[in-house]
Amino acid sequence: MPVLCAPQVVGATCLYAVHDPVSGRCTLARARHPPPAVVTPDGRVDFPELPAGPPLGLGGLPFEAAELELPEGSLLALCADGLLAVQRRDADEGLELLRGAPSDPARSLEDICKAVQDALLPERPGDDIARLTARTRCLAAHKVATWELSAEPTAAAEGRTLAVAQLNDGGLEVVALRSSRCRRCPDG
């Protein structure tokens, strides 16, 4: 009986993005993954210049992050490279096709994902086709609270009390459950 061996995969691409809804900033880093499409509320589509680190599992070099300021209502569209470079299309051509797909930021995220799929995906894809689209939202100043807590053992209880009060003030009724009182901490 013949033994079939799959080619050995060395390294993997990766793109991560962290959006801070307080500052409106988005931090991104990539490991040889295609950059995301950023769609501003006015419909402009851009592919930010991000430093390209080595694929995960190769090299051991550090990854450099880039920071973008995104206006509220911007879209981030992340796609696996298998969606961009299919059949005899190269990744740059795929990025140009992607540029036109999510250009109406007012559409629902589901409709935008469908437009990306329709623009880029052949009937029978030969690779993974992961895609993720997210719309940025920012928190109003009155919805944000910060506190400086002491390094005392009572700080955890004080933090819980402050957080529950803030959530309740914001209209989110929270039930704080305490299964048991901490025996080492005076305020549990």
Short mmCIF file of N, CA and C in Angstrom, two decimals:
data_model
loop_
_atom_site.label_atom_id
_atom_site.label_comp_id
_atom_site.label_asym_id
_atom_site.label_seq_id
_atom_site.Cartn_x
_atom_site.Cartn_y
_atom_site.Cartn_z
N MET A 1 0.85 -1.17 0.00
CA MET A 1 0.00 0.00 0.00
C MET A 1 0.90 1.24 0.00
N PRO A 2 0.67 2.18 -0.92
CA PRO A 2 1.53 3.38 -0.96
C PRO A 2 1.24 4.29 0.23
N VAL A 3 2.27 4.96 0.67
CA VAL A 3 2.14 5.91 1.77
C VAL A 3 2.18 7.31 1.17
N LEU A 4 1.15 8.07 1.45
CA LEU A 4 1.09 9.45 0.97
C LEU A 4 1.59 10.38 2.05
N CYS A 5 2.49 11.23 1.69
CA CYS A 5 3.05 12.18 2.66
C CYS A 5 2.68 13.59 2.23
N ALA A 6 2.17 14.34 3.14
CA ALA A 6 1.89 15.75 2.87
C ALA A 6 3.20 16.52 2.98
N PRO A 7 3.35 17.59 2.19
CA PRO A 7 4.57 18.38 2.32
C PRO A 7 4.66 18.98 3.72
N GLN A 8 5.87 19.05 4.22
CA GLN A 8 6.06 19.60 5.56
C GLN A 8 5.87 21.11 5.53
N VAL A 9 5.07 21.60 6.44
CA VAL A 9 4.81 23.03 6.54
C VAL A 9 5.78 23.60 7.56
N VAL A 10 6.51 24.62 7.14
CA VAL A 10 7.46 25.27 8.03
C VAL A 10 7.06 26.73 8.14
N GLY A 11 6.69 27.13 9.34
CA GLY A 11 6.30 28.51 9.57
C GLY A 11 4.84 28.74 9.23
N ALA A 12 4.30 29.81 9.75
CA ALA A 12 2.92 30.19 9.50
C ALA A 12 2.83 31.71 9.50
N THR A 13 1.93 32.24 8.69
CA THR A 13 1.73 33.69 8.69
C THR A 13 0.73 34.05 9.78
N CYS A 14 0.79 35.29 10.21
CA CYS A 14 -0.10 35.75 11.28
C CYS A 14 -0.22 37.26 11.19
N LEU A 15 -1.40 37.75 11.51
CA LEU A 15 -1.64 39.19 11.62
C LEU A 15 -2.49 39.38 12.85
N TYR A 16 -2.09 40.30 13.73
CA TYR A 16 -2.96 40.59 14.87
C TYR A 16 -3.18 42.09 14.94
N ALA A 17 -4.35 42.42 15.46
CA ALA A 17 -4.73 43.82 15.61
C ALA A 17 -5.42 43.98 16.96
N VAL A 18 -5.05 45.03 17.68
CA VAL A 18 -5.69 45.35 18.96
C VAL A 18 -6.17 46.79 18.88
N HIS A 19 -7.49 46.97 18.97
CA HIS A 19 -8.06 48.31 18.90
C HIS A 19 -8.41 48.79 20.30
N ASP A 20 -7.99 49.99 20.65
CA ASP A 20 -8.31 50.61 21.94
C ASP A 20 -9.49 51.54 21.72
N PRO A 21 -10.68 51.20 22.23
CA PRO A 21 -11.86 52.03 21.99
C PRO A 21 -11.85 53.35 22.75
N VAL A 22 -10.89 53.55 23.63
CA VAL A 22 -10.79 54.82 24.35
C VAL A 22 -9.99 55.82 23.52
N SER A 23 -8.82 55.41 23.03
CA SER A 23 -7.95 56.32 22.28
C SER A 23 -8.23 56.32 20.78
N GLY A 24 -8.88 55.27 20.28
CA GLY A 24 -9.10 55.15 18.84
C GLY A 24 -7.90 54.61 18.10
N ARG A 25 -6.88 54.18 18.83
CA ARG A 25 -5.66 53.66 18.20
C ARG A 25 -5.75 52.15 18.02
N CYS A 26 -5.12 51.69 16.95
CA CYS A 26 -5.08 50.27 16.65
C CYS A 26 -3.61 49.87 16.48
N THR A 27 -3.19 48.86 17.22
CA THR A 27 -1.82 48.36 17.13
C THR A 27 -1.86 47.06 16.34
N LEU A 28 -0.98 46.97 15.33
CA LEU A 28 -0.95 45.79 14.46
C LEU A 28 0.47 45.28 14.33
N ALA A 29 0.60 43.99 14.16
CA ALA A 29 1.88 43.36 13.84
C ALA A 29 1.59 42.18 12.94
N ARG A 30 2.56 41.85 12.08
CA ARG A 30 2.33 40.73 11.17
C ARG A 30 3.59 39.91 10.98
N ALA A 31 3.35 38.64 10.74
CA ALA A 31 4.41 37.69 10.45
C ALA A 31 4.18 37.20 9.02
N ARG A 32 4.71 37.92 8.06
CA ARG A 32 4.58 37.63 6.62
C ARG A 32 3.16 37.46 6.13
N HIS A 33 2.21 37.98 6.88
CA HIS A 33 0.81 37.90 6.48
C HIS A 33 0.46 39.14 5.67
N PRO A 34 -0.49 39.07 4.75
CA PRO A 34 -0.89 40.28 4.03
C PRO A 34 -1.43 41.34 4.99
N PRO A 35 -1.24 42.60 4.68
CA PRO A 35 -1.77 43.66 5.56
C PRO A 35 -3.29 43.70 5.49
N PRO A 36 -3.93 44.30 6.49
CA PRO A 36 -5.39 44.42 6.46
C PRO A 36 -5.80 45.56 5.53
N ALA A 37 -7.05 45.52 5.11
CA ALA A 37 -7.64 46.67 4.43
C ALA A 37 -8.26 47.53 5.53
N VAL A 38 -8.00 48.83 5.47
CA VAL A 38 -8.61 49.77 6.41
C VAL A 38 -9.53 50.66 5.59
N VAL A 39 -10.81 50.67 5.95
CA VAL A 39 -11.80 51.47 5.24
C VAL A 39 -12.25 52.57 6.18
N THR A 40 -12.02 53.81 5.81
CA THR A 40 -12.42 54.94 6.65
C THR A 40 -13.92 55.20 6.45
N PRO A 41 -14.55 55.92 7.37
CA PRO A 41 -16.00 56.18 7.25
C PRO A 41 -16.41 56.84 5.93
N ASP A 42 -15.48 57.56 5.27
CA ASP A 42 -15.82 58.18 3.98
C ASP A 42 -15.63 57.23 2.80
N GLY A 43 -15.26 55.96 3.07
CA GLY A 43 -15.17 54.95 2.02
C GLY A 43 -13.78 54.76 1.42
N ARG A 44 -12.79 55.52 1.87
CA ARG A 44 -11.42 55.35 1.35
C ARG A 44 -10.84 54.03 1.86
N VAL A 45 -10.28 53.22 0.97
CA VAL A 45 -9.68 51.94 1.32
C VAL A 45 -8.17 52.08 1.22
N ASP A 46 -7.48 51.63 2.26
CA ASP A 46 -6.03 51.74 2.29
C ASP A 46 -5.46 50.45 2.87
N PHE A 47 -4.25 50.14 2.49
CA PHE A 47 -3.51 49.01 3.06
C PHE A 47 -2.30 49.60 3.77
N PRO A 48 -2.34 49.71 5.09
CA PRO A 48 -1.25 50.38 5.80
C PRO A 48 0.07 49.62 5.66
N GLU A 49 1.14 50.41 5.60
CA GLU A 49 2.48 49.83 5.56
C GLU A 49 2.79 49.29 6.94
N LEU A 50 2.91 47.99 7.06
CA LEU A 50 3.25 47.36 8.34
C LEU A 50 4.55 46.61 8.18
N PRO A 51 5.44 46.69 9.16
CA PRO A 51 6.66 45.91 9.08
C PRO A 51 6.31 44.42 8.99
N ALA A 52 6.97 43.71 8.09
CA ALA A 52 6.68 42.28 7.91
C ALA A 52 7.74 41.46 8.62
N GLY A 53 7.36 40.86 9.72
CA GLY A 53 8.29 39.98 10.43
C GLY A 53 8.37 38.64 9.73
N PRO A 54 9.26 37.77 10.20
CA PRO A 54 9.36 36.44 9.59
C PRO A 54 8.14 35.60 9.94
N PRO A 55 7.87 34.56 9.14
CA PRO A 55 6.76 33.67 9.51
C PRO A 55 6.98 33.10 10.90
N LEU A 56 5.89 32.81 11.59
CA LEU A 56 5.99 32.19 12.91
C LEU A 56 6.69 30.84 12.78
N GLY A 57 7.59 30.57 13.69
CA GLY A 57 8.31 29.31 13.66
C GLY A 57 9.64 29.39 12.95
N LEU A 58 9.95 30.52 12.36
CA LEU A 58 11.23 30.69 11.67
C LEU A 58 11.99 31.86 12.27
N GLY A 59 13.25 31.73 12.38
CA GLY A 59 14.11 32.85 12.72
C GLY A 59 14.23 33.21 14.17
N GLY A 60 13.16 33.54 14.82
CA GLY A 60 13.25 34.00 16.19
C GLY A 60 13.50 35.50 16.29
N LEU A 61 13.36 36.22 15.18
CA LEU A 61 13.54 37.67 15.21
C LEU A 61 12.33 38.31 15.87
N PRO A 62 12.51 39.47 16.49
CA PRO A 62 11.36 40.13 17.13
C PRO A 62 10.41 40.70 16.07
N PHE A 63 9.17 40.87 16.46
CA PHE A 63 8.18 41.45 15.57
C PHE A 63 7.98 42.91 15.94
N GLU A 64 7.87 43.74 14.94
CA GLU A 64 7.70 45.17 15.15
C GLU A 64 6.23 45.51 14.93
N ALA A 65 5.65 46.23 15.86
CA ALA A 65 4.25 46.63 15.75
C ALA A 65 4.16 48.04 15.18
N ALA A 66 3.06 48.33 14.53
CA ALA A 66 2.77 49.67 14.02
C ALA A 66 1.46 50.12 14.65
N GLU A 67 1.32 51.42 14.82
CA GLU A 67 0.12 51.96 15.45
C GLU A 67 -0.57 52.90 14.48
N LEU A 68 -1.88 52.72 14.33
CA LEU A 68 -2.70 53.57 13.47
C LEU A 68 -3.78 54.24 14.32
N GLU A 69 -4.16 55.43 13.93
CA GLU A 69 -5.31 56.06 14.57
C GLU A 69 -6.48 55.88 13.62
N LEU A 70 -7.53 55.23 14.12
CA LEU A 70 -8.70 54.93 13.28
C LEU A 70 -9.90 55.72 13.76
N PRO A 71 -10.52 56.50 12.88
CA PRO A 71 -11.74 57.20 13.28
C PRO A 71 -12.85 56.20 13.59
N GLU A 72 -13.76 56.60 14.46
CA GLU A 72 -14.90 55.74 14.78
C GLU A 72 -15.66 55.41 13.50
N GLY A 73 -16.06 54.14 13.39
CA GLY A 73 -16.79 53.69 12.21
C GLY A 73 -15.90 53.17 11.10
N SER A 74 -14.59 53.16 11.32
CA SER A 74 -13.68 52.58 10.33
C SER A 74 -13.86 51.07 10.32
N LEU A 75 -13.48 50.45 9.22
CA LEU A 75 -13.53 49.00 9.10
C LEU A 75 -12.12 48.46 8.98
N LEU A 76 -11.88 47.32 9.60
CA LEU A 76 -10.66 46.55 9.40
C LEU A 76 -11.07 45.25 8.73
N ALA A 77 -10.50 44.94 7.59
CA ALA A 77 -10.78 43.68 6.89
C ALA A 77 -9.49 42.88 6.83
N LEU A 78 -9.48 41.75 7.52
CA LEU A 78 -8.32 40.86 7.54
C LEU A 78 -8.67 39.61 6.76
N CYS A 79 -7.76 39.17 5.90
CA CYS A 79 -8.00 37.99 5.07
C CYS A 79 -6.79 37.09 5.11
N ALA A 80 -7.04 35.79 5.06
CA ALA A 80 -5.94 34.83 4.94
C ALA A 80 -5.33 34.97 3.55
N ASP A 81 -4.04 34.71 3.44
CA ASP A 81 -3.38 34.84 2.15
C ASP A 81 -3.98 33.88 1.12
N GLY A 82 -4.58 32.78 1.56
CA GLY A 82 -5.23 31.84 0.65
C GLY A 82 -6.42 32.45 -0.08
N LEU A 83 -7.00 33.50 0.47
CA LEU A 83 -8.12 34.17 -0.19
C LEU A 83 -7.61 35.18 -1.22
N LEU A 84 -6.44 35.74 -0.98
CA LEU A 84 -5.90 36.76 -1.89
C LEU A 84 -5.20 36.15 -3.09
N ALA A 85 -4.40 35.11 -2.87
CA ALA A 85 -3.60 34.52 -3.95
C ALA A 85 -4.18 33.15 -4.29
N VAL A 86 -5.19 33.14 -5.14
CA VAL A 86 -5.81 31.89 -5.56
C VAL A 86 -5.66 31.73 -7.07
N GLN A 87 -5.72 30.51 -7.49
CA GLN A 87 -5.55 30.16 -8.90
C GLN A 87 -4.32 30.88 -9.43
N ARG A 88 -4.22 31.48 -10.43
CA ARG A 88 -2.96 32.08 -10.89
C ARG A 88 -2.86 33.56 -10.59
N ARG A 89 -3.55 33.98 -9.56
CA ARG A 89 -3.54 35.39 -9.17
C ARG A 89 -2.50 35.59 -8.08
N ASP A 90 -1.70 36.65 -8.18
CA ASP A 90 -0.73 36.91 -7.11
C ASP A 90 -1.39 37.75 -6.02
N ALA A 91 -0.72 37.85 -4.88
CA ALA A 91 -1.29 38.53 -3.71
C ALA A 91 -1.57 40.00 -4.00
N ASP A 92 -0.72 40.68 -4.78
CA ASP A 92 -0.95 42.10 -5.08
C ASP A 92 -2.25 42.29 -5.86
N GLU A 93 -2.50 41.41 -6.82
CA GLU A 93 -3.75 41.48 -7.58
C GLU A 93 -4.94 41.22 -6.65
N GLY A 94 -4.77 40.28 -5.73
CA GLY A 94 -5.82 40.00 -4.74
C GLY A 94 -6.10 41.21 -3.86
N LEU A 95 -5.04 41.92 -3.45
CA LEU A 95 -5.24 43.13 -2.63
C LEU A 95 -6.02 44.19 -3.41
N GLU A 96 -5.76 44.32 -4.71
CA GLU A 96 -6.49 45.30 -5.51
C GLU A 96 -7.97 44.92 -5.63
N LEU A 97 -8.25 43.61 -5.76
CA LEU A 97 -9.64 43.16 -5.77
C LEU A 97 -10.30 43.43 -4.42
N LEU A 98 -9.54 43.21 -3.35
CA LEU A 98 -10.04 43.46 -2.01
C LEU A 98 -10.34 44.94 -1.81
N ARG A 99 -9.56 45.81 -2.43
CA ARG A 99 -9.75 47.26 -2.28
C ARG A 99 -11.18 47.67 -2.65
N GLY A 100 -11.78 47.07 -3.66
CA GLY A 100 -13.11 47.46 -4.10
C GLY A 100 -14.24 46.83 -3.32
N ALA A 101 -13.99 45.69 -2.69
CA ALA A 101 -15.08 44.94 -2.06
C ALA A 101 -15.70 45.63 -0.84
N PRO A 102 -14.91 46.12 0.13
CA PRO A 102 -15.55 46.68 1.34
C PRO A 102 -15.68 48.20 1.32
N SER A 103 -15.73 48.83 0.14
CA SER A 103 -15.61 50.28 0.08
C SER A 103 -16.83 51.06 0.57
N ASP A 104 -17.93 50.39 0.90
CA ASP A 104 -19.08 51.10 1.47
C ASP A 104 -19.17 50.74 2.95
N PRO A 105 -18.58 51.57 3.83
CA PRO A 105 -18.51 51.21 5.24
C PRO A 105 -19.86 51.20 5.96
N ALA A 106 -20.90 51.72 5.34
CA ALA A 106 -22.21 51.75 5.99
C ALA A 106 -22.93 50.40 5.90
N ARG A 107 -22.48 49.53 5.00
CA ARG A 107 -23.12 48.21 4.86
C ARG A 107 -22.86 47.37 6.10
N SER A 108 -23.66 46.35 6.29
CA SER A 108 -23.47 45.46 7.43
C SER A 108 -22.17 44.67 7.25
N LEU A 109 -21.61 44.24 8.36
CA LEU A 109 -20.38 43.45 8.30
C LEU A 109 -20.60 42.16 7.51
N GLU A 110 -21.77 41.57 7.66
CA GLU A 110 -22.08 40.34 6.91
C GLU A 110 -22.08 40.61 5.41
N ASP A 111 -22.68 41.73 4.98
CA ASP A 111 -22.70 42.08 3.56
C ASP A 111 -21.29 42.35 3.04
N ILE A 112 -20.47 43.00 3.85
CA ILE A 112 -19.09 43.28 3.43
C ILE A 112 -18.31 41.98 3.27
N CYS A 113 -18.44 41.05 4.23
CA CYS A 113 -17.76 39.76 4.11
C CYS A 113 -18.21 39.02 2.85
N LYS A 114 -19.50 39.09 2.55
CA LYS A 114 -20.04 38.45 1.34
C LYS A 114 -19.45 39.10 0.09
N ALA A 115 -19.33 40.42 0.08
CA ALA A 115 -18.75 41.11 -1.07
C ALA A 115 -17.29 40.72 -1.26
N VAL A 116 -16.55 40.59 -0.17
CA VAL A 116 -15.15 40.16 -0.25
C VAL A 116 -15.09 38.75 -0.82
N GLN A 117 -15.93 37.88 -0.32
CA GLN A 117 -15.95 36.50 -0.80
C GLN A 117 -16.29 36.46 -2.29
N ASP A 118 -17.32 37.20 -2.71
CA ASP A 118 -17.72 37.20 -4.11
C ASP A 118 -16.62 37.75 -5.02
N ALA A 119 -15.90 38.77 -4.55
CA ALA A 119 -14.85 39.39 -5.37
C ALA A 119 -13.60 38.52 -5.49
N LEU A 120 -13.30 37.75 -4.45
CA LEU A 120 -12.01 37.07 -4.41
C LEU A 120 -12.04 35.56 -4.53
N LEU A 121 -13.15 34.94 -4.23
CA LEU A 121 -13.16 33.50 -4.08
C LEU A 121 -13.63 32.77 -5.34
N PRO A 122 -12.81 31.84 -5.83
CA PRO A 122 -13.27 30.99 -6.94
C PRO A 122 -14.27 29.96 -6.41
N GLU A 123 -14.89 29.25 -7.33
CA GLU A 123 -15.87 28.25 -6.90
C GLU A 123 -15.27 27.17 -6.01
N ARG A 124 -14.08 26.74 -6.31
CA ARG A 124 -13.44 25.67 -5.55
C ARG A 124 -12.09 26.16 -5.04
N PRO A 125 -12.07 26.78 -3.86
CA PRO A 125 -10.79 27.28 -3.33
C PRO A 125 -9.86 26.12 -2.99
N GLY A 126 -8.58 26.34 -3.18
CA GLY A 126 -7.59 25.31 -2.87
C GLY A 126 -6.89 25.54 -1.55
N ASP A 127 -7.25 26.59 -0.85
CA ASP A 127 -6.57 26.94 0.40
C ASP A 127 -7.62 27.49 1.36
N ASP A 128 -7.17 27.79 2.58
CA ASP A 128 -8.10 28.35 3.55
C ASP A 128 -8.57 29.72 3.09
N ILE A 129 -9.76 30.11 3.53
CA ILE A 129 -10.33 31.37 3.05
C ILE A 129 -10.79 32.25 4.21
N ALA A 130 -10.09 32.20 5.31
CA ALA A 130 -10.51 32.96 6.49
C ALA A 130 -10.55 34.45 6.20
N ARG A 131 -11.59 35.09 6.73
CA ARG A 131 -11.71 36.55 6.63
C ARG A 131 -12.38 37.05 7.90
N LEU A 132 -11.99 38.23 8.31
CA LEU A 132 -12.55 38.84 9.50
C LEU A 132 -12.72 40.32 9.21
N THR A 133 -13.89 40.84 9.49
CA THR A 133 -14.15 42.26 9.31
C THR A 133 -14.69 42.81 10.62
N ALA A 134 -14.13 43.94 11.06
CA ALA A 134 -14.56 44.55 12.32
C ALA A 134 -14.75 46.04 12.10
N ARG A 135 -15.74 46.60 12.78
CA ARG A 135 -16.01 48.05 12.72
C ARG A 135 -15.59 48.65 14.06
N THR A 136 -14.84 49.75 14.00
CA THR A 136 -14.38 50.38 15.22
C THR A 136 -15.48 51.23 15.85
N ARG A 137 -15.50 51.21 17.16
CA ARG A 137 -16.38 52.06 17.96
C ARG A 137 -15.51 52.68 19.04
N CYS A 138 -15.84 53.87 19.45
CA CYS A 138 -15.09 54.52 20.52
C CYS A 138 -16.01 54.74 21.71
N LEU A 139 -15.42 54.72 22.87
CA LEU A 139 -16.17 54.95 24.10
C LEU A 139 -16.15 56.44 24.43
N ALA A 140 -17.31 56.96 24.81
CA ALA A 140 -17.39 58.35 25.24
C ALA A 140 -16.67 58.49 26.57
N ALA A 141 -16.18 59.68 26.86
CA ALA A 141 -15.41 59.92 28.08
C ALA A 141 -16.19 59.54 29.34
N HIS A 142 -17.50 59.76 29.35
CA HIS A 142 -18.28 59.44 30.55
C HIS A 142 -18.45 57.92 30.75
N LYS A 143 -18.08 57.13 29.77
CA LYS A 143 -18.17 55.67 29.89
C LYS A 143 -16.85 55.04 30.33
N VAL A 144 -15.85 55.86 30.57
CA VAL A 144 -14.51 55.36 30.93
C VAL A 144 -14.18 55.80 32.35
N ALA A 145 -13.66 54.88 33.11
CA ALA A 145 -13.25 55.21 34.48
C ALA A 145 -11.87 54.62 34.73
N THR A 146 -11.06 55.38 35.44
CA THR A 146 -9.75 54.87 35.87
C THR A 146 -9.59 55.18 37.35
N TRP A 147 -8.94 54.27 38.03
CA TRP A 147 -8.70 54.45 39.45
C TRP A 147 -7.28 54.02 39.75
N GLU A 148 -6.68 54.67 40.71
CA GLU A 148 -5.40 54.22 41.23
C GLU A 148 -5.68 53.53 42.55
N LEU A 149 -5.29 52.28 42.62
CA LEU A 149 -5.53 51.49 43.82
C LEU A 149 -4.22 51.27 44.54
N SER A 150 -4.30 51.14 45.83
CA SER A 150 -3.11 50.93 46.64
C SER A 150 -2.59 49.51 46.44
N ALA A 151 -1.43 49.27 46.94
CA ALA A 151 -0.84 47.93 46.88
C ALA A 151 -1.22 47.11 48.11
N GLU A 152 -2.22 47.56 48.83
CA GLU A 152 -2.68 46.88 50.03
C GLU A 152 -3.57 45.69 49.68
N PRO A 153 -3.69 44.73 50.58
CA PRO A 153 -4.55 43.57 50.32
C PRO A 153 -6.02 43.93 50.10
N THR A 154 -6.45 45.08 50.57
CA THR A 154 -7.85 45.49 50.41
C THR A 154 -8.13 46.05 49.02
N ALA A 155 -7.12 46.25 48.20
CA ALA A 155 -7.29 46.89 46.89
C ALA A 155 -8.18 46.08 45.96
N ALA A 156 -8.11 44.75 46.00
CA ALA A 156 -8.94 43.94 45.10
C ALA A 156 -10.42 44.16 45.40
N ALA A 157 -10.78 44.16 46.67
CA ALA A 157 -12.19 44.39 47.04
C ALA A 157 -12.62 45.79 46.65
N GLU A 158 -11.75 46.76 46.86
CA GLU A 158 -12.07 48.14 46.49
C GLU A 158 -12.26 48.25 44.97
N GLY A 159 -11.41 47.59 44.21
CA GLY A 159 -11.52 47.60 42.75
C GLY A 159 -12.83 46.98 42.28
N ARG A 160 -13.21 45.85 42.88
CA ARG A 160 -14.50 45.22 42.53
C ARG A 160 -15.66 46.16 42.82
N THR A 161 -15.65 46.79 43.98
CA THR A 161 -16.73 47.71 44.37
C THR A 161 -16.82 48.87 43.39
N LEU A 162 -15.69 49.46 43.04
CA LEU A 162 -15.68 50.58 42.10
C LEU A 162 -16.17 50.15 40.72
N ALA A 163 -15.72 48.98 40.24
CA ALA A 163 -16.11 48.50 38.92
C ALA A 163 -17.61 48.20 38.87
N VAL A 164 -18.15 47.55 39.90
CA VAL A 164 -19.58 47.25 39.93
C VAL A 164 -20.39 48.54 39.95
N ALA A 165 -19.97 49.52 40.74
CA ALA A 165 -20.69 50.80 40.81
C ALA A 165 -20.65 51.50 39.45
N GLN A 166 -19.51 51.48 38.76
CA GLN A 166 -19.39 52.13 37.45
C GLN A 166 -20.30 51.44 36.43
N LEU A 167 -20.32 50.12 36.43
CA LEU A 167 -21.18 49.39 35.49
C LEU A 167 -22.66 49.65 35.80
N ASN A 168 -23.01 49.67 37.06
CA ASN A 168 -24.40 49.97 37.43
C ASN A 168 -24.79 51.38 37.03
N ASP A 169 -23.88 52.36 37.21
CA ASP A 169 -24.15 53.74 36.79
C ASP A 169 -24.34 53.84 35.28
N GLY A 170 -23.69 52.95 34.55
CA GLY A 170 -23.81 52.94 33.09
C GLY A 170 -25.01 52.17 32.59
N GLY A 171 -25.86 51.70 33.50
CA GLY A 171 -27.05 50.99 33.09
C GLY A 171 -26.87 49.49 32.96
N LEU A 172 -25.74 48.99 33.36
CA LEU A 172 -25.49 47.56 33.30
C LEU A 172 -25.60 46.99 34.71
N GLU A 173 -26.70 46.35 35.00
CA GLU A 173 -26.88 45.80 36.33
C GLU A 173 -25.97 44.58 36.48
N VAL A 174 -25.16 44.63 37.49
CA VAL A 174 -24.19 43.58 37.72
C VAL A 174 -24.43 42.98 39.08
N VAL A 175 -24.42 41.69 39.13
CA VAL A 175 -24.54 40.99 40.40
C VAL A 175 -23.16 40.47 40.74
N ALA A 176 -22.62 40.96 41.82
CA ALA A 176 -21.29 40.51 42.26
C ALA A 176 -21.47 39.32 43.18
N LEU A 177 -20.99 38.20 42.74
CA LEU A 177 -21.09 36.99 43.54
C LEU A 177 -19.78 36.75 44.27
N ARG A 178 -19.90 36.42 45.51
CA ARG A 178 -18.72 36.05 46.28
C ARG A 178 -18.97 34.65 46.82
N SER A 179 -18.21 33.71 46.32
CA SER A 179 -18.44 32.34 46.76
C SER A 179 -17.93 32.13 48.19
N SER A 180 -16.87 32.81 48.51
CA SER A 180 -16.37 32.73 49.88
C SER A 180 -15.47 33.92 50.14
N ARG A 181 -15.34 34.26 51.34
CA ARG A 181 -14.52 35.38 51.73
C ARG A 181 -13.06 34.94 51.82
N CYS A 182 -12.17 35.73 51.28
CA CYS A 182 -10.74 35.40 51.35
C CYS A 182 -10.27 35.52 52.80
N ARG A 183 -9.67 34.48 53.29
CA ARG A 183 -9.26 34.48 54.69
C ARG A 183 -8.02 35.31 54.96
N ARG A 184 -7.23 35.55 53.90
CA ARG A 184 -6.01 36.34 54.09
C ARG A 184 -6.25 37.83 53.93
N CYS A 185 -7.36 38.20 53.26
CA CYS A 185 -7.62 39.60 52.98
C CYS A 185 -8.69 40.13 53.94
N PRO A 186 -8.44 41.26 54.59
CA PRO A 186 -9.39 41.80 55.56
C PRO A 186 -10.76 42.12 54.96
N ASP A 187 -10.79 42.58 53.68
CA ASP A 187 -12.07 42.94 53.06
C ASP A 187 -12.54 41.92 52.03
N GLY A 188 -11.94 40.73 52.01
CA GLY A 188 -12.38 39.66 51.10
C GLY A 188 -12.13 39.96 49.69
#
